[in-house]
PDB file of C-alpha atoms in Angstrom:
ATOM      1  CA  MET Y1401     187.344  82.493 147.228  1.00 86.00           C
ATOM      2  CA  SER Y1402     186.701  86.207 146.782  1.00 88.00           C
ATOM      3  CA  ILE Y1403     183.753  87.955 148.400  1.00 85.00           C
ATOM      4  CA  ARG Y1404     182.145  88.396 144.963  1.00 89.00           C
ATOM      5  CA  ALA Y1405     182.480  84.658 144.295  1.00 88.00           C
ATOM      6  CA  ALA Y1406     180.944  83.922 147.709  1.00 87.00           C
ATOM      7  CA  ILE Y1407     177.987  86.210 146.923  1.00 85.00           C
ATOM      8  CA  ARG Y1408     177.402  84.406 143.623  1.00 87.00           C
ATOM      9  CA  ARG Y1409     177.837  80.933 145.150  1.00 87.00           C
ATOM     10  CA  ARG Y1410     175.825  81.401 148.360  1.00 88.00           C
ATOM     11  CA  ILE Y1411     172.498  79.579 148.528  1.00 87.00           C
ATOM     12  CA  SER Y1412     170.182  78.638 151.369  1.00 86.00           C
ATOM     13  CA  VAL Y1413     171.149  75.141 152.491  1.00 89.00           C
ATOM     14  CA  ARG Y1414     168.440  73.172 154.275  1.00 84.00           C
ATOM     15  CA  HIS Y1415     170.004  69.701 154.112  1.00 85.00           C
ATOM     16  CA  TYR Y1416     173.391  68.880 155.586  1.00 90.00           C
ATOM     17  CA  GLU Y1417     175.861  66.069 155.850  1.00 91.00           C
ATOM     18  CA  THR Y1418     175.831  64.775 159.424  1.00 88.00           C
ATOM     19  CA  LYS Y1419     179.620  65.096 159.564  1.00 92.00           C
ATOM     20  CA  PRO Y1420     180.539  67.697 162.202  1.00 95.00           C
ATOM     21  CA  VAL Y1421     182.512  70.783 161.243  1.00 97.00           C
ATOM     22  CA  PRO Y1422     185.952  70.949 162.909  1.00 97.00           C
ATOM     23  CA  GLU Y1423     185.927  73.053 166.089  1.00 96.00           C
ATOM     24  CA  GLU Y1424     188.603  75.421 164.740  1.00 97.00           C
ATOM     25  CA  MET Y1425     186.472  76.208 161.695  1.00 97.00           C
ATOM     26  CA  LEU Y1426     183.343  76.822 163.804  1.00 97.00           C
ATOM     27  CA  GLN Y1427     185.312  79.115 166.106  1.00 97.00           C
ATOM     28  CA  ALA Y1428     186.731  80.979 163.087  1.00 98.00           C
ATOM     29  CA  VAL Y1429     183.201  81.643 161.787  1.00 97.00           C
ATOM     30  CA  VAL Y1430     181.932  82.860 165.176  1.00 96.00           C
ATOM     31  CA  SER Y1431     185.054  84.966 165.738  1.00 96.00           C
ATOM     32  CA  PHE Y1432     184.694  86.515 162.292  1.00 96.00           C
ATOM     33  CA  ALA Y1433     181.099  87.497 163.081  1.00 95.00           C
ATOM     34  CA  GLU Y1434     181.964  88.876 166.512  1.00 94.00           C
ATOM     35  CA  ASN Y1435     184.635  91.067 164.920  1.00 95.00           C
ATOM     36  CA  SER Y1436     182.615  91.991 161.827  1.00 95.00           C
ATOM     37  CA  LEU Y1437     181.879  95.542 160.807  1.00 95.00           C
ATOM     38  CA  ALA Y1438     178.898  96.922 162.731  1.00 96.00           C
ATOM     39  CA  LEU Y1439     176.458  99.587 161.645  1.00 95.00           C
ATOM     40  CA  ASP Y1440     176.285 100.672 165.288  1.00 96.00           C
ATOM     41  CA  ASP Y1441     179.094  99.592 167.631  1.00 94.00           C
ATOM     42  CA  SER Y1442     177.021 100.507 170.676  1.00 96.00           C
ATOM     43  CA  ILE Y1443     174.593  97.622 170.045  1.00 96.00           C
ATOM     44  CA  ARG Y1444     175.698  94.521 171.952  1.00 94.00           C
ATOM     45  CA  ILE Y1445     175.379  91.236 170.061  1.00 95.00           C
ATOM     46  CA  HIS Y1446     176.191  87.640 170.962  1.00 94.00           C
ATOM     47  CA  LEU Y1447     176.638  84.617 168.749  1.00 95.00           C
ATOM     48  CA  HIS Y1448     175.806  81.363 170.476  1.00 93.00           C
ATOM     49  CA  LEU Y1449     177.314  78.267 168.887  1.00 94.00           C
ATOM     50  CA  VAL Y1450     175.197  75.178 169.510  1.00 91.00           C
ATOM     51  CA  ARG Y1451     177.245  72.122 168.652  1.00 92.00           C
ATOM     52  CA  GLU Y1452     174.277  69.715 168.849  1.00 88.00           C
ATOM     53  CA  GLY Y1453     172.112  71.009 165.996  1.00 84.00           C
ATOM     54  CA  ARG Y1454     169.163  68.728 166.758  1.00 81.00           C
ATOM     55  CA  LEU Y1455     168.645  70.569 170.073  1.00 80.00           C
ATOM     56  CA  VAL Y1456     167.796  73.725 168.132  1.00 81.00           C
ATOM     57  CA  ALA Y1457     166.030  72.148 165.144  1.00 76.00           C
ATOM     58  CA  HIS Y1458     163.472  70.351 167.309  1.00 75.00           C
ATOM     59  CA  ARG Y1459     162.620  73.531 169.238  1.00 75.00           C
ATOM     60  CA  MET Y1460     161.803  75.608 166.171  1.00 72.00           C
ATOM     61  CA  THR Y1461     158.522  74.262 164.728  1.00 62.00           C
ATOM     62  CA  PRO Y1462     156.901  70.859 164.200  1.00 61.00           C
ATOM     63  CA  LEU Y1463     158.190  70.888 160.595  1.00 55.00           C
ATOM     64  CA  THR Y1464     161.790  71.725 161.405  1.00 53.00           C
ATOM     65  CA  GLY Y1465     164.031  69.119 162.872  1.00 49.00           C
ATOM     66  CA  THR Y1466     162.611  66.573 160.463  1.00 50.00           C
ATOM     67  CA  ARG Y1467     164.421  65.139 157.493  1.00 50.00           C
ATOM     68  CA  LEU Y1468     162.545  67.706 155.412  1.00 55.00           C
ATOM     69  CA  LEU Y1469     163.981  70.785 157.080  1.00 64.00           C
ATOM     70  CA  PHE Y1470     167.227  71.238 159.063  1.00 71.00           C
ATOM     71  CA  GLY Y1471     167.024  67.849 160.805  1.00 71.00           C
ATOM     72  CA  SER Y1472     170.493  66.897 159.629  1.00 81.00           C
ATOM     73  CA  ALA Y1473     172.182  70.204 160.532  1.00 87.00           C
ATOM     74  CA  PRO Y1474     175.110  69.328 162.797  1.00 91.00           C
ATOM     75  CA  HIS Y1475     175.374  72.800 164.351  1.00 94.00           C
ATOM     76  CA  PHE Y1476     173.491  76.090 164.713  1.00 92.00           C
ATOM     77  CA  ILE Y1477     174.576  79.649 165.385  1.00 95.00           C
ATOM     78  CA  ILE Y1478     171.986  81.702 167.265  1.00 93.00           C
ATOM     79  CA  ALA Y1479     172.384  85.472 167.053  1.00 95.00           C
ATOM     80  CA  THR Y1480     171.085  87.619 169.892  1.00 94.00           C
ATOM     81  CA  SER Y1481     171.106  91.365 170.354  1.00 96.00           C
ATOM     82  CA  GLU Y1482     170.084  93.988 172.809  1.00 95.00           C
ATOM     83  CA  GLU Y1483     167.032  95.898 171.640  1.00 94.00           C
ATOM     84  CA  LYS Y1484     167.999  99.425 170.579  1.00 94.00           C
ATOM     85  CA  PRO Y1485     167.229 101.598 167.563  1.00 95.00           C
ATOM     86  CA  LEU Y1486     168.472  99.877 164.362  1.00 95.00           C
ATOM     87  CA  PHE Y1487     169.286  96.617 166.188  1.00 96.00           C
ATOM     88  CA  MET Y1488     167.634  94.458 163.503  1.00 94.00           C
ATOM     89  CA  LEU Y1489     169.449  96.211 160.666  1.00 95.00           C
ATOM     90  CA  ASN Y1490     172.724  95.965 162.569  1.00 97.00           C
ATOM     91  CA  MET Y1491     172.244  92.232 163.139  1.00 95.00           C
ATOM     92  CA  GLY Y1492     171.317  91.590 159.519  1.00 94.00           C
ATOM     93  CA  PHE Y1493     174.432  93.403 158.339  1.00 96.00           C
ATOM     94  CA  ARG Y1494     176.697  91.439 160.660  1.00 97.00           C
ATOM     95  CA  MET Y1495     175.050  88.056 160.044  1.00 96.00           C
ATOM     96  CA  GLU Y1496     175.358  88.429 156.286  1.00 96.00           C
ATOM     97  CA  GLN Y1497     179.085  89.055 156.677  1.00 96.00           C
ATOM     98  CA  MET Y1498     179.328  85.850 158.719  1.00 96.00           C
ATOM     99  CA  ILE Y1499     177.262  83.851 156.226  1.00 96.00           C
ATOM    100  CA  LEU Y1500     179.459  84.944 153.327  1.00 96.00           C
ATOM    101  CA  PHE Y1501     182.576  84.062 155.345  1.00 97.00           C
ATOM    102  CA  ALA Y1502     181.114  80.601 156.041  1.00 96.00           C
ATOM    103  CA  THR Y1503     180.397  80.212 152.313  1.00 96.00           C
ATOM    104  CA  GLN Y1504     184.042  81.041 151.599  1.00 96.00           C
ATOM    105  CA  GLN Y1505     185.004  78.178 153.944  1.00 96.00           C
ATOM    106  CA  GLY Y1506     182.811  75.717 152.015  1.00 95.00           C
ATOM    107  CA  LEU Y1507     180.059  75.658 154.653  1.00 96.00           C
ATOM    108  CA  GLY Y1508     176.332  75.879 154.089  1.00 95.00           C
ATOM    109  CA  THR Y1509     173.955  78.161 155.992  1.00 94.00           C
ATOM    110  CA  CYS Y1510     170.332  79.290 155.843  1.00 91.00           C
ATOM    111  CA  TRP Y1511     168.823  82.448 157.326  1.00 88.00           C
ATOM    112  CA  VAL Y1512     166.077  81.470 159.763  1.00 86.00           C
ATOM    113  CA  GLY Y1513     164.117  84.436 161.030  1.00 82.00           C
ATOM    114  CA  GLY Y1514     160.456  83.647 161.469  1.00 75.00           C
ATOM    115  CA  MET Y1515     160.302  79.903 162.026  1.00 73.00           C
ATOM    116  CA  PHE Y1516     160.902  79.867 165.742  1.00 75.00           C
ATOM    117  CA  SER Y1517     159.663  81.165 169.041  1.00 77.00           C
ATOM    118  CA  GLU Y1518     162.169  83.404 170.827  1.00 82.00           C
ATOM    119  CA  GLU Y1519     161.083  81.881 174.126  1.00 80.00           C
ATOM    120  CA  ARG Y1520     161.613  78.269 173.003  1.00 80.00           C
ATOM    121  CA  ILE Y1521     165.021  78.976 171.486  1.00 82.00           C
ATOM    122  CA  GLY Y1522     166.073  81.244 174.340  1.00 81.00           C
ATOM    123  CA  THR Y1523     165.355  78.586 176.981  1.00 79.00           C
ATOM    124  CA  PHE Y1524     168.773  77.013 176.713  1.00 76.00           C
ATOM    125  CA  LEU Y1525     170.735  80.250 176.240  1.00 85.00           C
ATOM    126  CA  SER Y1526     171.922  82.456 179.072  1.00 83.00           C
ATOM    127  CA  LEU Y1527     170.331  85.663 177.842  1.00 86.00           C
ATOM    128  CA  GLU Y1528     171.052  88.963 179.518  1.00 85.00           C
ATOM    129  CA  LYS Y1529     168.247  91.349 180.436  1.00 86.00           C
ATOM    130  CA  GLY Y1530     166.972  93.056 177.288  1.00 87.00           C
ATOM    131  CA  GLU Y1531     168.680  90.563 174.968  1.00 91.00           C
ATOM    132  CA  ARG Y1532     166.559  89.007 172.193  1.00 92.00           C
ATOM    133  CA  VAL Y1533     166.964  86.054 169.865  1.00 92.00           C
ATOM    134  CA  ILE Y1534     166.977  87.685 166.423  1.00 92.00           C
ATOM    135  CA  VAL Y1535     168.041  85.136 163.831  1.00 92.00           C
ATOM    136  CA  LEU Y1536     169.710  81.785 163.612  1.00 91.00           C
ATOM    137  CA  THR Y1537     171.388  79.650 161.009  1.00 92.00           C
ATOM    138  CA  PRO Y1538     172.171  75.998 160.714  1.00 93.00           C
ATOM    139  CA  ILE Y1539     175.802  75.518 159.710  1.00 95.00           C
ATOM    140  CA  GLY Y1540     177.541  72.527 158.227  1.00 96.00           C
ATOM    141  CA  TYR Y1541     178.634  70.839 155.035  1.00 96.00           C
ATOM    142  CA  PRO Y1542     175.883  70.912 152.387  1.00 93.00           C
ATOM    143  CA  ASP Y1543     174.377  67.542 151.486  1.00 87.00           C
ATOM    144  CA  THR Y1544     175.219  67.277 147.793  1.00 81.00           C
ATOM    145  CA  SER Y1545     173.884  63.740 147.414  1.00 73.00           C
ATOM    146  CA  PHE Y1546     170.932  63.079 145.138  1.00 46.00           C
ATOM    147  CA  HIS Y1547     168.539  63.134 148.126  1.00 52.00           C
ATOM    148  CA  GLY Y1548     169.980  66.429 149.375  1.00 49.00           C
ATOM    149  CA  ARG Y1549     169.670  68.125 145.977  1.00 52.00           C
ATOM    150  CA  LEU Y1550     166.176  66.724 145.411  1.00 53.00           C
ATOM    151  CA  ALA Y1551     164.990  67.881 148.841  1.00 51.00           C
ATOM    152  CA  HIS Y1552     166.547  71.338 148.310  1.00 51.00           C
ATOM    153  CA  ASP Y1553     164.783  71.731 144.959  1.00 52.00           C
ATOM    154  CA  ALA Y1554     161.436  70.608 146.436  1.00 51.00           C
ATOM    155  CA  VAL Y1555     161.638  73.130 149.286  1.00 51.00           C
ATOM    156  CA  GLU Y1556     162.680  75.919 146.886  1.00 53.00           C
ATOM    157  CA  LEU Y1557     159.707  75.126 144.662  1.00 48.00           C
ATOM    158  CA  VAL Y1558     157.195  75.787 147.442  1.00 49.00           C
ATOM    159  CA  ALA Y1559     159.126  78.604 149.143  1.00 54.00           C
ATOM    160  CA  VAL Y1560     157.331  81.943 149.351  1.00 49.00           C
ATOM    161  CA  ASN Y1561     160.015  83.902 147.492  1.00 52.00           C
ATOM    162  CA  PHE Y1562     160.876  81.239 144.908  1.00 50.00           C
ATOM    163  CA  GLY Y1563     162.244  82.839 141.762  1.00 51.00           C
ATOM    164  CA  ARG Y1564     162.153  86.361 143.168  1.00 54.00           C
ATOM    165  CA  ARG Y1565     165.824  86.731 144.053  1.00 57.00           C
ATOM    166  CA  LYS Y1566     167.246  89.807 142.353  1.00 61.00           C
ATOM    167  CA  ALA Y1567     170.268  89.496 140.110  1.00 64.00           C
ATOM    168  CA  LEU Y1568     173.484  90.757 141.711  1.00 59.00           C
ATOM    169  CA  GLY Y1569     173.638  93.686 139.276  1.00 68.00           C
ATOM    170  CA  GLN Y1570     170.181  94.860 140.388  1.00 65.00           C
ATOM    171  CA  MET Y1571     171.163  94.947 144.068  1.00 58.00           C
ATOM    172  CA  ALA Y1572     174.117  97.303 143.817  1.00 51.00           C
TER     173      ALA Y1572
END
């Protein structure tokens, strides 16, 4: 799949099959992100692969980790960065490259930026001094069953930015 096709196909996936993703594929996604183009090479980032997704989902908020939101995600990738000028922009640029790569592999993801406490998520990571949890994503095979599609549509309907996504031609 081309990068343009991945951009058109990519959606936020909040419901996953419980089937685990093969280790080689998970490592390929993390490796791709670690070697992705950076806006500032001097900013240190780490991508932490959590193979037991429920460990992350239950630490986010009371709503997450339920059947309604991310509870079925088999894995999570937690992105951390040292805090320097432009660190958030740098992380966003690199994470989006990783998310599009995962989409090309047939995997689902969902940007999660404000639904967690850095302290709660950071408790089971070995963070270096000055390193912050910036963003995370569940990763796995999208649940395309009737329940998965119905749940996705229900969440999209009440989402804050529902219907406000710009067309690809308006972004370039």
